[in-house]
Amino acid sequence: MEWFKYSNLAFAVPSIIHSSLLFRFWTKAKYGFDVQHAMVVQSYAYLMAIKDRLLGIELMWAASGDRKAHKGNKYCNMRILCWVWTIVTLGGVMAAVTYYWLLSGFPWYQTIPLLVLNMYNLYIAHYFLFCSWRW
């Protein structure tokens, strides 16, 4: 039960403040939450690149405006990976929180920061999960 105490998530607060507020002051361009959503897509692209490197898969370079560049299913695979990660993490958190609330008598307020953090992560990833735009 020590894992679910709100004080254990104190490390996340500076990260959220840094990524959502301080970046706006550092950049000269307008910095909205769209950049956060683009970072999610970028992180899954990096994961796919790491997977390709470990498996020895080499792709030919194609200009970004070329139709050949979008014939593969990398984008679809990245979205599937994002869906799996989101379902596993949110499902695991919800199951653990429900278990501790109902069966252990753990105080409900201790899990609020964990739920808020997971809802924030879902908000950041929701464009990639639910929208059909392609890059």
PDB file of C-alpha atoms in Angstrom:
ATOM      1  CA  MET A   1       0.000   0.000   0.000  1.00  0.00           C
ATOM      2  CA  GLU A   2       2.999   2.281   0.320  1.00  0.00           C
ATOM      3  CA  TRP A   3       3.246   2.439  -3.490  1.00  0.00           C
ATOM      4  CA  PHE A   4      -0.012   4.367  -3.882  1.00  0.00           C
ATOM      5  CA  LYS A   5       0.682   7.220  -1.504  1.00  0.00           C
ATOM      6  CA  TYR A   6       0.337  10.639  -3.094  1.00  0.00           C
ATOM      7  CA  SER A   7       3.805  11.655  -1.932  1.00  0.00           C
ATOM      8  CA  ASN A   8       5.366   8.999  -4.183  1.00  0.00           C
ATOM      9  CA  LEU A   9       4.203  10.903  -7.262  1.00  0.00           C
ATOM     10  CA  ALA A  10       5.854  14.162  -6.291  1.00  0.00           C
ATOM     11  CA  PHE A  11       8.483  13.577  -8.995  1.00  0.00           C
ATOM     12  CA  ALA A  12       5.827  14.000 -11.705  1.00  0.00           C
ATOM     13  CA  VAL A  13       4.781  17.520 -10.726  1.00  0.00           C
ATOM     14  CA  PRO A  14       8.010  19.261 -11.861  1.00  0.00           C
ATOM     15  CA  SER A  15       7.929  17.311 -15.121  1.00  0.00           C
ATOM     16  CA  ILE A  16       4.352  18.343 -15.904  1.00  0.00           C
ATOM     17  CA  ILE A  17       5.055  21.968 -14.994  1.00  0.00           C
ATOM     18  CA  HIS A  18       8.192  21.962 -17.113  1.00  0.00           C
ATOM     19  CA  SER A  19       6.539  20.403 -20.160  1.00  0.00           C
ATOM     20  CA  SER A  20       3.321  22.383 -20.077  1.00  0.00           C
ATOM     21  CA  LEU A  21       4.340  25.806 -18.759  1.00  0.00           C
ATOM     22  CA  LEU A  22       8.064  26.516 -18.979  1.00  0.00           C
ATOM     23  CA  PHE A  23       8.417  25.495 -22.644  1.00  0.00           C
ATOM     24  CA  ARG A  24       5.999  28.292 -23.495  1.00  0.00           C
ATOM     25  CA  PHE A  25       8.336  30.887 -21.995  1.00  0.00           C
ATOM     26  CA  TRP A  26      11.497  29.476 -23.590  1.00  0.00           C
ATOM     27  CA  THR A  27      10.348  29.382 -27.190  1.00  0.00           C
ATOM     28  CA  LYS A  28       9.912  32.331 -29.497  1.00  0.00           C
ATOM     29  CA  ALA A  29       7.154  30.604 -31.431  1.00  0.00           C
ATOM     30  CA  LYS A  30       3.682  29.945 -30.108  1.00  0.00           C
ATOM     31  CA  TYR A  31       3.790  26.789 -28.030  1.00  0.00           C
ATOM     32  CA  GLY A  32       0.477  25.071 -27.406  1.00  0.00           C
ATOM     33  CA  PHE A  33      -0.561  21.618 -26.348  1.00  0.00           C
ATOM     34  CA  ASP A  34      -0.306  20.543 -29.988  1.00  0.00           C
ATOM     35  CA  VAL A  35       3.422  20.243 -29.426  1.00  0.00           C
ATOM     36  CA  GLN A  36       2.738  17.821 -26.575  1.00  0.00           C
ATOM     37  CA  HIS A  37       0.638  15.692 -28.923  1.00  0.00           C
ATOM     38  CA  ALA A  38       3.401  15.775 -31.560  1.00  0.00           C
ATOM     39  CA  MET A  39       5.890  14.596 -28.931  1.00  0.00           C
ATOM     40  CA  VAL A  40       3.731  11.525 -28.312  1.00  0.00           C
ATOM     41  CA  VAL A  41       3.850  10.598 -32.000  1.00  0.00           C
ATOM     42  CA  GLN A  42       7.594  11.255 -32.009  1.00  0.00           C
ATOM     43  CA  SER A  43       8.170   8.973 -29.019  1.00  0.00           C
ATOM     44  CA  TYR A  44       6.372   6.061 -30.699  1.00  0.00           C
ATOM     45  CA  ALA A  45       8.313   6.718 -33.920  1.00  0.00           C
ATOM     46  CA  TYR A  46      11.521   6.419 -31.901  1.00  0.00           C
ATOM     47  CA  LEU A  47      10.305   3.144 -30.388  1.00  0.00           C
ATOM     48  CA  MET A  48       9.629   1.763 -33.862  1.00  0.00           C
ATOM     49  CA  ALA A  49      13.093   2.892 -35.008  1.00  0.00           C
ATOM     50  CA  ILE A  50      14.700   1.158 -32.024  1.00  0.00           C
ATOM     51  CA  LYS A  51      12.742  -2.013 -32.813  1.00  0.00           C
ATOM     52  CA  ASP A  52      13.863  -1.872 -36.454  1.00  0.00           C
ATOM     53  CA  ARG A  53      17.470  -1.378 -35.391  1.00  0.00           C
ATOM     54  CA  LEU A  54      17.370  -4.323 -32.974  1.00  0.00           C
ATOM     55  CA  LEU A  55      15.778  -6.589 -35.597  1.00  0.00           C
ATOM     56  CA  GLY A  56      18.149  -5.402 -38.346  1.00  0.00           C
ATOM     57  CA  ILE A  57      15.398  -3.953 -40.538  1.00  0.00           C
ATOM     58  CA  GLU A  58      16.667  -1.286 -42.915  1.00  0.00           C
ATOM     59  CA  LEU A  59      14.314   1.027 -44.754  1.00  0.00           C
ATOM     60  CA  MET A  60      15.130   3.026 -47.832  1.00  0.00           C
ATOM     61  CA  TRP A  61      15.116   6.785 -47.483  1.00  0.00           C
ATOM     62  CA  ALA A  62      12.128   8.478 -49.107  1.00  0.00           C
ATOM     63  CA  ALA A  63      11.276  12.149 -49.325  1.00  0.00           C
ATOM     64  CA  SER A  64       8.484  13.039 -46.913  1.00  0.00           C
ATOM     65  CA  GLY A  65       6.232  14.227 -49.748  1.00  0.00           C
ATOM     66  CA  ASP A  66       6.727  11.036 -51.722  1.00  0.00           C
ATOM     67  CA  ARG A  67       3.820   8.581 -51.831  1.00  0.00           C
ATOM     68  CA  LYS A  68       6.253   5.677 -51.415  1.00  0.00           C
ATOM     69  CA  ALA A  69       7.115   6.983 -47.957  1.00  0.00           C
ATOM     70  CA  HIS A  70       3.577   6.314 -46.712  1.00  0.00           C
ATOM     71  CA  LYS A  71       2.967   2.886 -48.238  1.00  0.00           C
ATOM     72  CA  GLY A  72       4.200   0.965 -45.198  1.00  0.00           C
ATOM     73  CA  ASN A  73       2.220   0.289 -42.056  1.00  0.00           C
ATOM     74  CA  LYS A  74       4.617   1.926 -39.577  1.00  0.00           C
ATOM     75  CA  TYR A  75       2.082   4.590 -38.621  1.00  0.00           C
ATOM     76  CA  CYS A  76      -0.601   1.967 -38.003  1.00  0.00           C
ATOM     77  CA  ASN A  77       1.839  -0.092 -35.927  1.00  0.00           C
ATOM     78  CA  MET A  78       2.733   2.965 -33.854  1.00  0.00           C
ATOM     79  CA  ARG A  79      -0.957   3.603 -33.143  1.00  0.00           C
ATOM     80  CA  ILE A  80      -1.491  -0.047 -32.186  1.00  0.00           C
ATOM     81  CA  LEU A  81       1.476   0.158 -29.816  1.00  0.00           C
ATOM     82  CA  CYS A  82       0.048   3.354 -28.322  1.00  0.00           C
ATOM     83  CA  TRP A  83      -3.367   1.695 -27.850  1.00  0.00           C
ATOM     84  CA  VAL A  84      -1.812  -1.372 -26.191  1.00  0.00           C
ATOM     85  CA  TRP A  85       0.329   0.774 -23.876  1.00  0.00           C
ATOM     86  CA  THR A  86      -2.623   2.998 -22.941  1.00  0.00           C
ATOM     87  CA  ILE A  87      -4.988   0.096 -22.261  1.00  0.00           C
ATOM     88  CA  VAL A  88      -2.431  -1.833 -20.219  1.00  0.00           C
ATOM     89  CA  THR A  89      -1.366   1.131 -18.085  1.00  0.00           C
ATOM     90  CA  LEU A  90      -4.835   2.580 -17.529  1.00  0.00           C
ATOM     91  CA  GLY A  91      -6.327  -0.870 -16.945  1.00  0.00           C
ATOM     92  CA  GLY A  92      -3.604  -1.773 -14.474  1.00  0.00           C
ATOM     93  CA  VAL A  93      -3.964   1.495 -12.580  1.00  0.00           C
ATOM     94  CA  MET A  94      -7.755   1.260 -12.457  1.00  0.00           C
ATOM     95  CA  ALA A  95      -7.616  -2.378 -11.300  1.00  0.00           C
ATOM     96  CA  ALA A  96      -5.081  -1.615  -8.577  1.00  0.00           C
ATOM     97  CA  VAL A  97      -6.936   1.464  -7.378  1.00  0.00           C
ATOM     98  CA  THR A  98     -10.255  -0.391  -7.306  1.00  0.00           C
ATOM     99  CA  TYR A  99      -8.683  -3.288  -5.433  1.00  0.00           C
ATOM    100  CA  TYR A 100      -7.165  -1.043  -2.794  1.00  0.00           C
ATOM    101  CA  TRP A 101     -10.303   1.060  -2.421  1.00  0.00           C
ATOM    102  CA  LEU A 102     -12.757  -1.795  -2.101  1.00  0.00           C
ATOM    103  CA  LEU A 103     -10.841  -4.676  -0.572  1.00  0.00           C
ATOM    104  CA  SER A 104      -8.040  -3.151   1.455  1.00  0.00           C
ATOM    105  CA  GLY A 105      -9.716  -0.152   2.997  1.00  0.00           C
ATOM    106  CA  PHE A 106      -6.952   2.114   1.638  1.00  0.00           C
ATOM    107  CA  PRO A 107      -7.864   5.831   1.879  1.00  0.00           C
ATOM    108  CA  TRP A 108      -9.388   6.981  -1.434  1.00  0.00           C
ATOM    109  CA  TYR A 109      -7.591  10.328  -1.494  1.00  0.00           C
ATOM    110  CA  GLN A 110      -4.169   8.665  -1.669  1.00  0.00           C
ATOM    111  CA  THR A 111      -4.840   7.504  -5.246  1.00  0.00           C
ATOM    112  CA  ILE A 112      -6.059  10.822  -6.684  1.00  0.00           C
ATOM    113  CA  PRO A 113      -2.625  11.987  -7.946  1.00  0.00           C
ATOM    114  CA  LEU A 114      -2.072   8.645  -9.680  1.00  0.00           C
ATOM    115  CA  LEU A 115      -5.449   8.892 -11.402  1.00  0.00           C
ATOM    116  CA  VAL A 116      -4.846  12.518 -12.381  1.00  0.00           C
ATOM    117  CA  LEU A 117      -1.429  11.667 -13.819  1.00  0.00           C
ATOM    118  CA  ASN A 118      -2.893   8.839 -15.893  1.00  0.00           C
ATOM    119  CA  MET A 119      -5.736  11.032 -17.141  1.00  0.00           C
ATOM    120  CA  TYR A 120      -3.161  13.662 -18.155  1.00  0.00           C
ATOM    121  CA  ASN A 121      -1.242  11.002 -20.089  1.00  0.00           C
ATOM    122  CA  LEU A 122      -4.473   9.925 -21.793  1.00  0.00           C
ATOM    123  CA  TYR A 123      -5.202  13.547 -22.701  1.00  0.00           C
ATOM    124  CA  ILE A 124      -1.757  13.963 -24.232  1.00  0.00           C
ATOM    125  CA  ALA A 125      -2.101  10.738 -26.276  1.00  0.00           C
ATOM    126  CA  HIS A 126      -5.764  11.090 -27.283  1.00  0.00           C
ATOM    127  CA  TYR A 127      -5.082  12.869 -30.603  1.00  0.00           C
ATOM    128  CA  PHE A 128      -2.806  10.062 -31.683  1.00  0.00           C
ATOM    129  CA  LEU A 129      -5.246   7.405 -30.476  1.00  0.00           C
ATOM    130  CA  PHE A 130      -8.487   8.770 -31.867  1.00  0.00           C
ATOM    131  CA  CYS A 131      -7.672  11.107 -34.765  1.00  0.00           C
ATOM    132  CA  SER A 132      -6.864   9.907 -38.246  1.00  0.00           C
ATOM    133  CA  TRP A 133      -4.339  12.558 -39.308  1.00  0.00           C
ATOM    134  CA  ARG A 134      -1.124  11.342 -40.865  1.00  0.00           C
ATOM    135  CA  TRP A 135       2.299  12.929 -41.160  1.00  0.00           C
TER     136      TRP A 135
END
